[in-house]
CSV table of C-alpha atoms and ligand atoms in Angstrom, one decimal:
chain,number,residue,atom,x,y,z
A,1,UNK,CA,0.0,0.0,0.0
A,2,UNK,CA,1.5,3.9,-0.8
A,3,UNK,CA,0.1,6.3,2.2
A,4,UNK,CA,0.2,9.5,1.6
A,5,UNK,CA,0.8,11.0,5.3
A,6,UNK,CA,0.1,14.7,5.7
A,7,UNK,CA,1.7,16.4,8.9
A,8,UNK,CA,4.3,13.8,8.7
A,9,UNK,CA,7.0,16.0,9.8
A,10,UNK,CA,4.8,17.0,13.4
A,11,UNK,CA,4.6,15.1,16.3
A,12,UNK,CA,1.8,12.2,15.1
A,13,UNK,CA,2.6,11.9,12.1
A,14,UNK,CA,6.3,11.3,12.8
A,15,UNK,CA,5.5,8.2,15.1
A,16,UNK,CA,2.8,7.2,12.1
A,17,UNK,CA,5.4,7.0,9.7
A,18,UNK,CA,7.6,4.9,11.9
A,19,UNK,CA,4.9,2.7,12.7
A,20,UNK,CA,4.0,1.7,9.2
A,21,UNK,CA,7.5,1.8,8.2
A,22,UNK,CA,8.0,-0.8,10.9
A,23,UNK,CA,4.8,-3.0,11.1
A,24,UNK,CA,4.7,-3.1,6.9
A,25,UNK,CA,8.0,-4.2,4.5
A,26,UNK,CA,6.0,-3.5,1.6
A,27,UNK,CA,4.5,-0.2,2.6
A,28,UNK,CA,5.6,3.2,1.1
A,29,UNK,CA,5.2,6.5,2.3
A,30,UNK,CA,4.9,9.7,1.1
A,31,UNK,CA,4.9,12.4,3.7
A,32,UNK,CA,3.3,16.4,2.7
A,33,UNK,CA,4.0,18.7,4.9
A,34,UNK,CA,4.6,22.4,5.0
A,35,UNK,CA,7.2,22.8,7.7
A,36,UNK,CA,5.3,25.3,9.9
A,37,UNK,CA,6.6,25.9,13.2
A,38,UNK,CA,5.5,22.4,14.3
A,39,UNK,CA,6.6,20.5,11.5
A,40,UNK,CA,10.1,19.3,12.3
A,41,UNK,CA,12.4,17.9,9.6
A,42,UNK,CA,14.8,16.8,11.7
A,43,UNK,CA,12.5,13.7,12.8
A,44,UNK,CA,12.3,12.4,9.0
A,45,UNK,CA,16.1,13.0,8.1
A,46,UNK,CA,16.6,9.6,9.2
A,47,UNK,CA,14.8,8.7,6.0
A,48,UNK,CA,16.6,10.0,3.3
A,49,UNK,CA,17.5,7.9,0.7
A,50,UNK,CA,15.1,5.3,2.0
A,51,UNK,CA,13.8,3.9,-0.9
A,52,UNK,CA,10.1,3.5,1.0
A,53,UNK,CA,9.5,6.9,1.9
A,54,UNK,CA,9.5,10.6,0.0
A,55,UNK,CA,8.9,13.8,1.3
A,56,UNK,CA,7.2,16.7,0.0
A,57,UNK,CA,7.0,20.1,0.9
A,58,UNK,CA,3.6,21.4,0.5
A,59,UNK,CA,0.6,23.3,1.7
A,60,UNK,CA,-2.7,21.2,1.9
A,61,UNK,CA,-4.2,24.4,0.8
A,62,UNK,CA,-2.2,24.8,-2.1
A,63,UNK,CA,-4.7,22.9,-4.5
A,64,UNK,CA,-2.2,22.9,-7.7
A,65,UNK,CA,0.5,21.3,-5.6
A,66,UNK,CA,-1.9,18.4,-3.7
A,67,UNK,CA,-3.2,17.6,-7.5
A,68,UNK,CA,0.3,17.4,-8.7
A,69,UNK,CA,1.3,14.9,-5.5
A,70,UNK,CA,-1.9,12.8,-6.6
A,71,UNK,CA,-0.8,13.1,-10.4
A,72,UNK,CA,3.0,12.2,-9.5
A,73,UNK,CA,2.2,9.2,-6.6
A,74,UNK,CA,0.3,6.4,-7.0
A,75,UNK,CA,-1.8,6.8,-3.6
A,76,UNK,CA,-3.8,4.4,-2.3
A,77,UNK,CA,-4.6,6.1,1.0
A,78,UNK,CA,-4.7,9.3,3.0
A,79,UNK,CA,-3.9,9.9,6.5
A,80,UNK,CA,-4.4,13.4,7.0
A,81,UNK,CA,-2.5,14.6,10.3
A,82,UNK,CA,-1.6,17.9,8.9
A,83,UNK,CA,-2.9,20.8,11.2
A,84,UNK,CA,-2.9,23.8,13.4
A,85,UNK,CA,-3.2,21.8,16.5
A,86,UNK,CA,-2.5,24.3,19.6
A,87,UNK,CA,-5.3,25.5,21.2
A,88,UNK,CA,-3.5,28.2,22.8
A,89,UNK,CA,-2.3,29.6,19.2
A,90,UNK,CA,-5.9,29.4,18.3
A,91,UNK,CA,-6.8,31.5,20.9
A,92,UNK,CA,-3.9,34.4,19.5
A,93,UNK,CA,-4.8,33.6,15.9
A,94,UNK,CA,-7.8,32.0,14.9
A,95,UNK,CA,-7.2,32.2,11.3
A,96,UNK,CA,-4.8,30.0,10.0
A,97,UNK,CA,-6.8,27.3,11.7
A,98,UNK,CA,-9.9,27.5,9.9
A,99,UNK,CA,-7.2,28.0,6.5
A,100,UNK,CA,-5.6,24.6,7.0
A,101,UNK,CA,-7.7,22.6,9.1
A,102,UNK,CA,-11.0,23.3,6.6
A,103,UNK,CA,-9.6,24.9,3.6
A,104,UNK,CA,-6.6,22.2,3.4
A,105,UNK,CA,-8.9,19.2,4.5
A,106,UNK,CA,-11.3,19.9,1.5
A,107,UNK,CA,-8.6,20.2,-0.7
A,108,UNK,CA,-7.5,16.8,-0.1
A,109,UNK,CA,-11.0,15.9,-0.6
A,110,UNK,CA,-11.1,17.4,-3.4
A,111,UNK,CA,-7.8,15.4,-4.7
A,112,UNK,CA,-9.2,12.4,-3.7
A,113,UNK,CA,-12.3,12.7,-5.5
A,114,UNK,CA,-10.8,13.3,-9.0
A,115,UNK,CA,-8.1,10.9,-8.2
A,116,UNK,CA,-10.1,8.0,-6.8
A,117,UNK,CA,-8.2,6.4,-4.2
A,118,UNK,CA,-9.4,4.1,-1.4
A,119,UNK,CA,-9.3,6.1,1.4
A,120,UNK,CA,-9.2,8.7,3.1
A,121,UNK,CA,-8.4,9.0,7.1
A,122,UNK,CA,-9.5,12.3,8.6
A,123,UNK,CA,-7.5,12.8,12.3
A,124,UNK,CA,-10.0,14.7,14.2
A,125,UNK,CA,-10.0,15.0,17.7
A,126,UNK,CA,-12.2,14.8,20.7
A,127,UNK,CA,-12.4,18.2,21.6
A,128,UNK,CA,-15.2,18.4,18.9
A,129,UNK,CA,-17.4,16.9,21.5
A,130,UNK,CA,-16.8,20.0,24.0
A,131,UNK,CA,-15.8,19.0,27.6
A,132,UNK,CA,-17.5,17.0,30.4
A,133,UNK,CA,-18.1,18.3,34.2
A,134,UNK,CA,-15.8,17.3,36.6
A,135,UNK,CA,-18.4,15.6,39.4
A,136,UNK,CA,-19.5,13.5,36.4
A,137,UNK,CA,-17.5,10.6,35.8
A,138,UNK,CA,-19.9,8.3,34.8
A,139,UNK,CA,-20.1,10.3,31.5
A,140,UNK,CA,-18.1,9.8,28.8
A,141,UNK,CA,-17.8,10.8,24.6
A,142,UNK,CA,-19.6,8.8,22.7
A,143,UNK,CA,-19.7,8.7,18.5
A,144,UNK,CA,-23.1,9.7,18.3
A,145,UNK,CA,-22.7,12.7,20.3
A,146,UNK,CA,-23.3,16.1,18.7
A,147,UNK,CA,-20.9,18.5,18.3
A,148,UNK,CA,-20.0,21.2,20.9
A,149,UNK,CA,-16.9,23.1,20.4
A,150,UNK,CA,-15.2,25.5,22.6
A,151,UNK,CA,-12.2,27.1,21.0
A,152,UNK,CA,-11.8,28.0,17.5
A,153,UNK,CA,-9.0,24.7,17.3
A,154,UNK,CA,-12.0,23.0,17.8
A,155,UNK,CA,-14.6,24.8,15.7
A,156,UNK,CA,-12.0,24.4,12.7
A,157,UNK,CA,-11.4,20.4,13.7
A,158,UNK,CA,-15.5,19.7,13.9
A,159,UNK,CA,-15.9,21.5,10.5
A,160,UNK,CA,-13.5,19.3,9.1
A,161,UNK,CA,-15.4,15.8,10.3
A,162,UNK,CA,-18.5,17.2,8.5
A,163,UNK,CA,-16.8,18.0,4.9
A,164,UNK,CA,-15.5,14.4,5.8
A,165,UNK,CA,-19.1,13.3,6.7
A,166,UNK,CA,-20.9,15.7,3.7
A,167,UNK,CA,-18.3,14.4,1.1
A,168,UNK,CA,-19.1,10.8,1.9
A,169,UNK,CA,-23.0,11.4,1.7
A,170,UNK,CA,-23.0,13.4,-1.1
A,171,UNK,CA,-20.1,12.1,-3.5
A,172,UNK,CA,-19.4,8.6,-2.0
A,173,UNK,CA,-16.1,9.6,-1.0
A,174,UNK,CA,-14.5,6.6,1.3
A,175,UNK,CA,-14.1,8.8,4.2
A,176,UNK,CA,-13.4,7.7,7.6
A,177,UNK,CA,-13.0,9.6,11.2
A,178,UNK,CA,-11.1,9.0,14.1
A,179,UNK,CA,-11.5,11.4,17.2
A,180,UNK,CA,-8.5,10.7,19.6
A,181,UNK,CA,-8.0,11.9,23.1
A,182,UNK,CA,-4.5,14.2,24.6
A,183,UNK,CA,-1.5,11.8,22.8
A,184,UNK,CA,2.0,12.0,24.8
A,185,UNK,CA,5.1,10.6,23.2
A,186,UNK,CA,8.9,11.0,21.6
A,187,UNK,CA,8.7,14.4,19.1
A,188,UNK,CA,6.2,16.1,21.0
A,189,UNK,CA,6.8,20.3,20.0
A,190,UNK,CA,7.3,21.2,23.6
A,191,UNK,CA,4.3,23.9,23.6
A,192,UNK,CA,2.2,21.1,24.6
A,193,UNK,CA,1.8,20.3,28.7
A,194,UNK,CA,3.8,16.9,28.8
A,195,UNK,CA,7.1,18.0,26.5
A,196,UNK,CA,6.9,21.4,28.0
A,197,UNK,CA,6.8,20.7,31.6
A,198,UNK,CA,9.5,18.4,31.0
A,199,UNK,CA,11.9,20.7,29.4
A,200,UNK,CA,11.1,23.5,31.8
A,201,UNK,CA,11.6,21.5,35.0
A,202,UNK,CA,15.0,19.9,33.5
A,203,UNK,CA,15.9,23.7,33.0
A,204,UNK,CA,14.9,24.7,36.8
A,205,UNK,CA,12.3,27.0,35.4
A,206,UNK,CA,8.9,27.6,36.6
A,207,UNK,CA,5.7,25.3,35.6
A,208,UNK,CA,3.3,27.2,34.2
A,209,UNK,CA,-0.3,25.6,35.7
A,210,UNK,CA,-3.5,27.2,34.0
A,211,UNK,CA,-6.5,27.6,36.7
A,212,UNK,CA,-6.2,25.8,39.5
A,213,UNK,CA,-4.7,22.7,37.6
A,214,UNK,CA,-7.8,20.4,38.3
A,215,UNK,CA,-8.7,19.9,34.7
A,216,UNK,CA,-8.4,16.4,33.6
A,217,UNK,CA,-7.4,14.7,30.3
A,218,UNK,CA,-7.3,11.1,29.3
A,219,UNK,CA,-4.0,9.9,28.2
A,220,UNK,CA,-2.6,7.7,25.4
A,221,UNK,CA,0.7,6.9,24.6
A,222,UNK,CA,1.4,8.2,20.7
A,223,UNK,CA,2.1,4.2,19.5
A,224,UNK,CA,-1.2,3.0,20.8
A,225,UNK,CA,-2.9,6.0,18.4
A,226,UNK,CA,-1.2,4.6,15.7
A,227,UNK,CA,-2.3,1.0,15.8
A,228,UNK,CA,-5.6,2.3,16.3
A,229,UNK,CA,-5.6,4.7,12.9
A,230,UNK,CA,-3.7,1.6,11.2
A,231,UNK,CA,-6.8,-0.8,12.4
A,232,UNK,CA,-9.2,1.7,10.8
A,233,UNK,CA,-7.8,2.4,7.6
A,234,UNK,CA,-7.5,-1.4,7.2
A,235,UNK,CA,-10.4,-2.8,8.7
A,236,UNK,CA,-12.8,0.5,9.3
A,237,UNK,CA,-16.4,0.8,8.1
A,238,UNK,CA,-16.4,3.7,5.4
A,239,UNK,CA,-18.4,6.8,6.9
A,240,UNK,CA,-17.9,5.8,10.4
A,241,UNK,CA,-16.4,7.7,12.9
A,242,UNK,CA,-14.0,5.9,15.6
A,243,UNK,CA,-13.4,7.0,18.9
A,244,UNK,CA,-9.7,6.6,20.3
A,245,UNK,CA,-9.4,6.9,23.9
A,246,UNK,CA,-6.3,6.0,26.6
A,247,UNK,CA,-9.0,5.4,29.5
A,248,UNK,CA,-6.3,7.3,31.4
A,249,UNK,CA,-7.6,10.2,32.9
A,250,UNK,CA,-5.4,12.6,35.1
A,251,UNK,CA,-5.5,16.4,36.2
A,252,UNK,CA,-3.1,18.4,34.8
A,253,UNK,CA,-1.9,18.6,38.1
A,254,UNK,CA,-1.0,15.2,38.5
A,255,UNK,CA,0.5,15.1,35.2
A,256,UNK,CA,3.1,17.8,36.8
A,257,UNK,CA,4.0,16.4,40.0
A,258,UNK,CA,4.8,13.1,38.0
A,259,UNK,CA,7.3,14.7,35.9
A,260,UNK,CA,9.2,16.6,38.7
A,261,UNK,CA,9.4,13.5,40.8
A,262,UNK,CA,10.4,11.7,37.7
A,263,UNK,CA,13.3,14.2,37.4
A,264,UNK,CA,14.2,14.9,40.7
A,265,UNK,CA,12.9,18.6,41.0
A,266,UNK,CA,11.4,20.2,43.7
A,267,UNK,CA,7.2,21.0,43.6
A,268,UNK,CA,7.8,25.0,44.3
A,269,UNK,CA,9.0,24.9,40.4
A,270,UNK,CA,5.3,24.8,40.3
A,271,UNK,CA,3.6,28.4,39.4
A,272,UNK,CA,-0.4,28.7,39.1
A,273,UNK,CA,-0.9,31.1,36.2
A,274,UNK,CA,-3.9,32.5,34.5
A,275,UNK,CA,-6.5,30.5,33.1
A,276,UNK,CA,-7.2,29.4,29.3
A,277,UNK,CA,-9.7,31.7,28.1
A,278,UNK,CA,-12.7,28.9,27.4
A,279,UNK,CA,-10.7,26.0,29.2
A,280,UNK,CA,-12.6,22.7,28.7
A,281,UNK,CA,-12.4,20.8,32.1
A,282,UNK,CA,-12.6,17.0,31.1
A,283,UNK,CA,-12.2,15.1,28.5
A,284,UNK,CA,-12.9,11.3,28.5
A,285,UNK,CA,-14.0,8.8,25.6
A,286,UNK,CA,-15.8,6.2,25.4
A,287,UNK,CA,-13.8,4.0,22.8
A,288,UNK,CA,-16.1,0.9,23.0
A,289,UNK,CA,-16.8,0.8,19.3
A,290,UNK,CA,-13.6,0.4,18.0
A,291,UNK,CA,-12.6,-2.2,20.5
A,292,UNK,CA,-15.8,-4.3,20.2
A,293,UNK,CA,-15.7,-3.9,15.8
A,294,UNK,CA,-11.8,-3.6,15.3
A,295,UNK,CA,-10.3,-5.3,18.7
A,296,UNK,CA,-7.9,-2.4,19.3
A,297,UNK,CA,-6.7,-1.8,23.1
A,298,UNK,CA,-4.0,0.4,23.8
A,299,UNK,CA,-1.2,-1.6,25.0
A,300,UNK,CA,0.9,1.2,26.8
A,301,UNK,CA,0.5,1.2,30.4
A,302,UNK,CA,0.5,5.0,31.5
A,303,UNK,CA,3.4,4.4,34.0
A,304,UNK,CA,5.7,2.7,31.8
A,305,UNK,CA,4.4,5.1,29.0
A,306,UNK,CA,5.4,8.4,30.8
A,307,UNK,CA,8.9,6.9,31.7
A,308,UNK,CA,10.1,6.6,28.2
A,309,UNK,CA,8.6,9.5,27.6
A,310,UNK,CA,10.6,11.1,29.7
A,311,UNK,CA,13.7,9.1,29.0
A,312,UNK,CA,13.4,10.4,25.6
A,313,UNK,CA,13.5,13.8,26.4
A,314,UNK,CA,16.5,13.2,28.7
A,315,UNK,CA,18.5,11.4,25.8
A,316,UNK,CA,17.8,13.4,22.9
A,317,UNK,CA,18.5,17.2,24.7
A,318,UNK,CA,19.6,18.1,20.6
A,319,UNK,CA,16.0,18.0,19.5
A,320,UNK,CA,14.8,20.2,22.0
A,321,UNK,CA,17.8,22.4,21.6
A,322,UNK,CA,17.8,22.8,17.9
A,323,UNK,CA,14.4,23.6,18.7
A,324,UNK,CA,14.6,26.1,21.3
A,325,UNK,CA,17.4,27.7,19.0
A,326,UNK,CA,15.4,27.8,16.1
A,327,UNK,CA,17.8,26.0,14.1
A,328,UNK,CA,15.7,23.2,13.6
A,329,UNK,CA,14.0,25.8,10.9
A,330,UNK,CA,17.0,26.1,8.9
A,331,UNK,CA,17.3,22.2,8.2
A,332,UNK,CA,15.7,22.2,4.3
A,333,UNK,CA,15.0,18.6,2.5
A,334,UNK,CA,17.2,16.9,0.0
A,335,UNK,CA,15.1,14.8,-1.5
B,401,NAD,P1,1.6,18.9,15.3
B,401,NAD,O1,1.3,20.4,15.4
B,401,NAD,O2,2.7,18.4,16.0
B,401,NAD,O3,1.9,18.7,13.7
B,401,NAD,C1,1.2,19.2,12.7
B,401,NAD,C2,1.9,19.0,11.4
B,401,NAD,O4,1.1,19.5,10.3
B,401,NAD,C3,3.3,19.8,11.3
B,401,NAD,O5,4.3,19.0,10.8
B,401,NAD,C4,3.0,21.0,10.4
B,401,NAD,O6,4.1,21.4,9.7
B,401,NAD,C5,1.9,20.3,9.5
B,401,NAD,N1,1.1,21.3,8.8
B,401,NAD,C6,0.5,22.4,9.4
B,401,NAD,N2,-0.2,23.1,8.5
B,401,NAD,C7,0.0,22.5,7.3
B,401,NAD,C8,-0.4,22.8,6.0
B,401,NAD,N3,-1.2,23.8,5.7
B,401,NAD,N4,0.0,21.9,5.0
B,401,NAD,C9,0.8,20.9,5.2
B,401,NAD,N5,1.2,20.6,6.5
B,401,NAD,C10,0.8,21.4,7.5
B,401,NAD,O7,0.3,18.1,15.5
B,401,NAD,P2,0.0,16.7,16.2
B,401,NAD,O8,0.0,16.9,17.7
B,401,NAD,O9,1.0,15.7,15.6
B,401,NAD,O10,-1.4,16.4,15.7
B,401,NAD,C11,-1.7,15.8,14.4
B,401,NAD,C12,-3.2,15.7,14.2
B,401,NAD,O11,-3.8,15.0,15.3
B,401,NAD,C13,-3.9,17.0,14.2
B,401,NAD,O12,-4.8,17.0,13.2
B,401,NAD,C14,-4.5,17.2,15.5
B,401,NAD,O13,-5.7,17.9,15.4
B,401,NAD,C15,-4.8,15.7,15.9
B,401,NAD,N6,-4.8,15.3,17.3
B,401,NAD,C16,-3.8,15.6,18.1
B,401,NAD,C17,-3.8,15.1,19.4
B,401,NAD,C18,-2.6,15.4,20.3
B,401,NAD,O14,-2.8,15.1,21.5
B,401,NAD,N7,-1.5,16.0,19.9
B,401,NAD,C19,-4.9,14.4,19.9
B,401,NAD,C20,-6.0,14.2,19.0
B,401,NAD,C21,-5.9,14.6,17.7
B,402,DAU,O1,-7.7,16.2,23.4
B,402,DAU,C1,-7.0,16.2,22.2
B,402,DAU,C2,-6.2,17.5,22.0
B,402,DAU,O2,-5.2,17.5,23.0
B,402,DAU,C3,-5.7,17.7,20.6
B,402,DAU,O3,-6.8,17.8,19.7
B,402,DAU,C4,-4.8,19.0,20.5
B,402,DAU,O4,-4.3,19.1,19.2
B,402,DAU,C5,-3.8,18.9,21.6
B,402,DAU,O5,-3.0,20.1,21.6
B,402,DAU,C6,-4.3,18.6,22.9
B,402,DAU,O6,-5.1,19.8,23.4
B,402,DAU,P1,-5.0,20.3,24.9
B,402,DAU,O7,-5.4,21.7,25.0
B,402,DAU,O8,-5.7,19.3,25.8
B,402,DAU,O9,-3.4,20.1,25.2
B,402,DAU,P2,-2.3,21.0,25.9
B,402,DAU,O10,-1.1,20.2,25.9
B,402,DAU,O11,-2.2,22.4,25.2
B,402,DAU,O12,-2.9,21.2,27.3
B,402,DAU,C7,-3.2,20.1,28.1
B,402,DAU,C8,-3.8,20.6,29.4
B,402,DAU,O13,-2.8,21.3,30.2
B,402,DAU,C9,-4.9,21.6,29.2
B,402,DAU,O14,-5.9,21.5,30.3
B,402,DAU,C10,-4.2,23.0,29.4
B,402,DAU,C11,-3.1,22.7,30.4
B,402,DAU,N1,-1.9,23.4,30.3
B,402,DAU,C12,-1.3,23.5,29.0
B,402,DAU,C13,-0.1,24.2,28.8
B,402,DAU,C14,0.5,24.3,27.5
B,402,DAU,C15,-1.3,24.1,31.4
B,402,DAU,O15,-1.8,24.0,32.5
B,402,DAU,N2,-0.1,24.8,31.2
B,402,DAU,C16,0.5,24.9,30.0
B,402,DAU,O16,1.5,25.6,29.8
């Protein structure tokens, strides 16, 4: 099979690649990705000259440039990671969300349409179903549930699924959805809570803690997201959405206090800052349906998870360097 993996070069999509790289000999990739901020070329230079795997530097929105990657590749599927994907940057700048994560996603849709390929993966996220109340945890997000967003990453996420969901109706376009919870992992941009408390702490700084840190995520370890998009692009019903879930929930808090005592550091590196403006307090999924249909379980317990997370982080202080530095722009492709 030839994947064409969007956002390849950002923290997903990287582990994605490696993961079909690893699990399939006869697989080939071909990563598009525009190198924003969060795309990182350094995590795919260890695939040059591979004879599996291309790279492509593109804009999904660019609709000349996906047509020619359809024209050039023989594609039988899309994964499409690429996306604005920090909240908090949504919050500063709502705009380039709704650009790439609607404008880009129905280009590809678009291309896959007039190029009439098998399928076509949308990530989405489950932020799209709003958040839950803390005092509730009997409730949980199911597939069914309508759509309640909170911050414009959101809004521009759930306007995705429905092209996805309009495109199938209306042209028969083999469209699937997964919605996954808060992902942790090696290649995580440190902007996010888990890379960036890590860095900070190992630098003595102060943890910045929204609120009052009480609101809760549910975890999964990156590898486990990527079996479960594999299982669905294989095995998945066309149309359907999937619900990915780590059954792991934890308050930020708790996430912190792990990582300092992990490291060593004291718990007065902890600071209480200002809140996100529209914070969602839970999240927590229901991921029945694609255990019961495609027998998916994540496999990563959370301890274990978080320690080689953290090991990574520890053993690779270049990426985060080049990164802090900036020089991680500067690397270009050769391919
Ligand atoms: P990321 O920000 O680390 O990576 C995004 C990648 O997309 C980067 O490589 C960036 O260069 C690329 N990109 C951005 N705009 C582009 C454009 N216009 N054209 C081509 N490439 C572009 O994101 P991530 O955390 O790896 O998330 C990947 C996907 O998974 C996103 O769609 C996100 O909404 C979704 N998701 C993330 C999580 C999570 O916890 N990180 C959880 C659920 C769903
Ligand atoms: O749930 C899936 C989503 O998870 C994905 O769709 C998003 O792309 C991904 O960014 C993530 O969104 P969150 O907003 O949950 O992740 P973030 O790492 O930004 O924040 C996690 C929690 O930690 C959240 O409650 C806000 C809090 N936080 C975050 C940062 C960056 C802090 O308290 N301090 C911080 O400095």
């Amino acid at each position: 099979m030839r994947h064409l993996i969007t956002g390849g070069a950002g923290f997903i999509g990287t582990n994605y690649i490696r993961y079909i790289l690893r699990m399939y000999p006869d697989d080939e990739i071909v990563c598009a990705d525009k190198l924003t901020y969060a795309g990182n070329y350094d995590n795919l230079k260890e695939f040059e000259g591979e004879k599996r795997f291309a790279f492509e530097q593109i804009d999904i929105c660019d609709r000349k440039a996906v047509y020619s990657l359809f024209k050039t590749y023989n594609i039988d599927c899309v994964v499409n990671f690429a996306a604005e994907s920090h909240v908090d940057r949504s919050i500063e700048n709502p705009e380039i969300f709704l650009q790439t994560n609607i404008i880009g996603t129905e280009v590809l849709l678009d291309a896959v349409n007039k190029y009439g390929i098998k399928r076509f993966h949308q990530i989405s996220t489950d932020e799209v179903y709003g958040d839950l109340p803390l005092d509730r945890p009997d409730l949980k997000f199911e597939e069914n549930w309508s759509i309640k967003t909170s911050s414009p990453y959101s809004a521009s996420k759930a306007s995705a699924d429905l092209l996805c969901l309009a495109y199938f109706r209306t042209f028969g376009t083999p469209v699937t959805i997964s919605r996954c919870s808060n992902n942790y992992g090696p290649y995580q941009f440190p902007e996010k809570l888990i890379p960036l408390m890590i860095e900070k702490a190992q630098r003595d700084e102060s943890l910045p803690v929204y609120g009052d840190g009480k609101n809760i995520r549910d975890w999964l370890y990156v590898e486990d997201h990527c079996s479960a998009v594999d299982k669905i692009i294989r095995y998945g019903k066309v149309g359907e959405i999937y619900n990915i879930g780590g059954n792991n929930e934890r308050a930020n808090i708790d996430i912190v206090k792990i990582i300092l005592e992990a490291l060593g550091k004291p718990e007065s590196l902890i600071t209480y800052v200002k809140d996100r403006p529209g914070h969602d307090k839970r999240y927590a999924i229901n991921s029945c349906k694609i255990q019961n249909e495609l027998g998916w379980k994540p496999q990563t317990d959370f301890d274990v998870g978080m320690r080689q997370t953290i090991e990574w982080y520890k053993n690779n202080p270049k990426w985060i360097e080049r990164i802090l530095n900036g020089e991680y722009r500067k690397t270009r492709c050769s391919l």
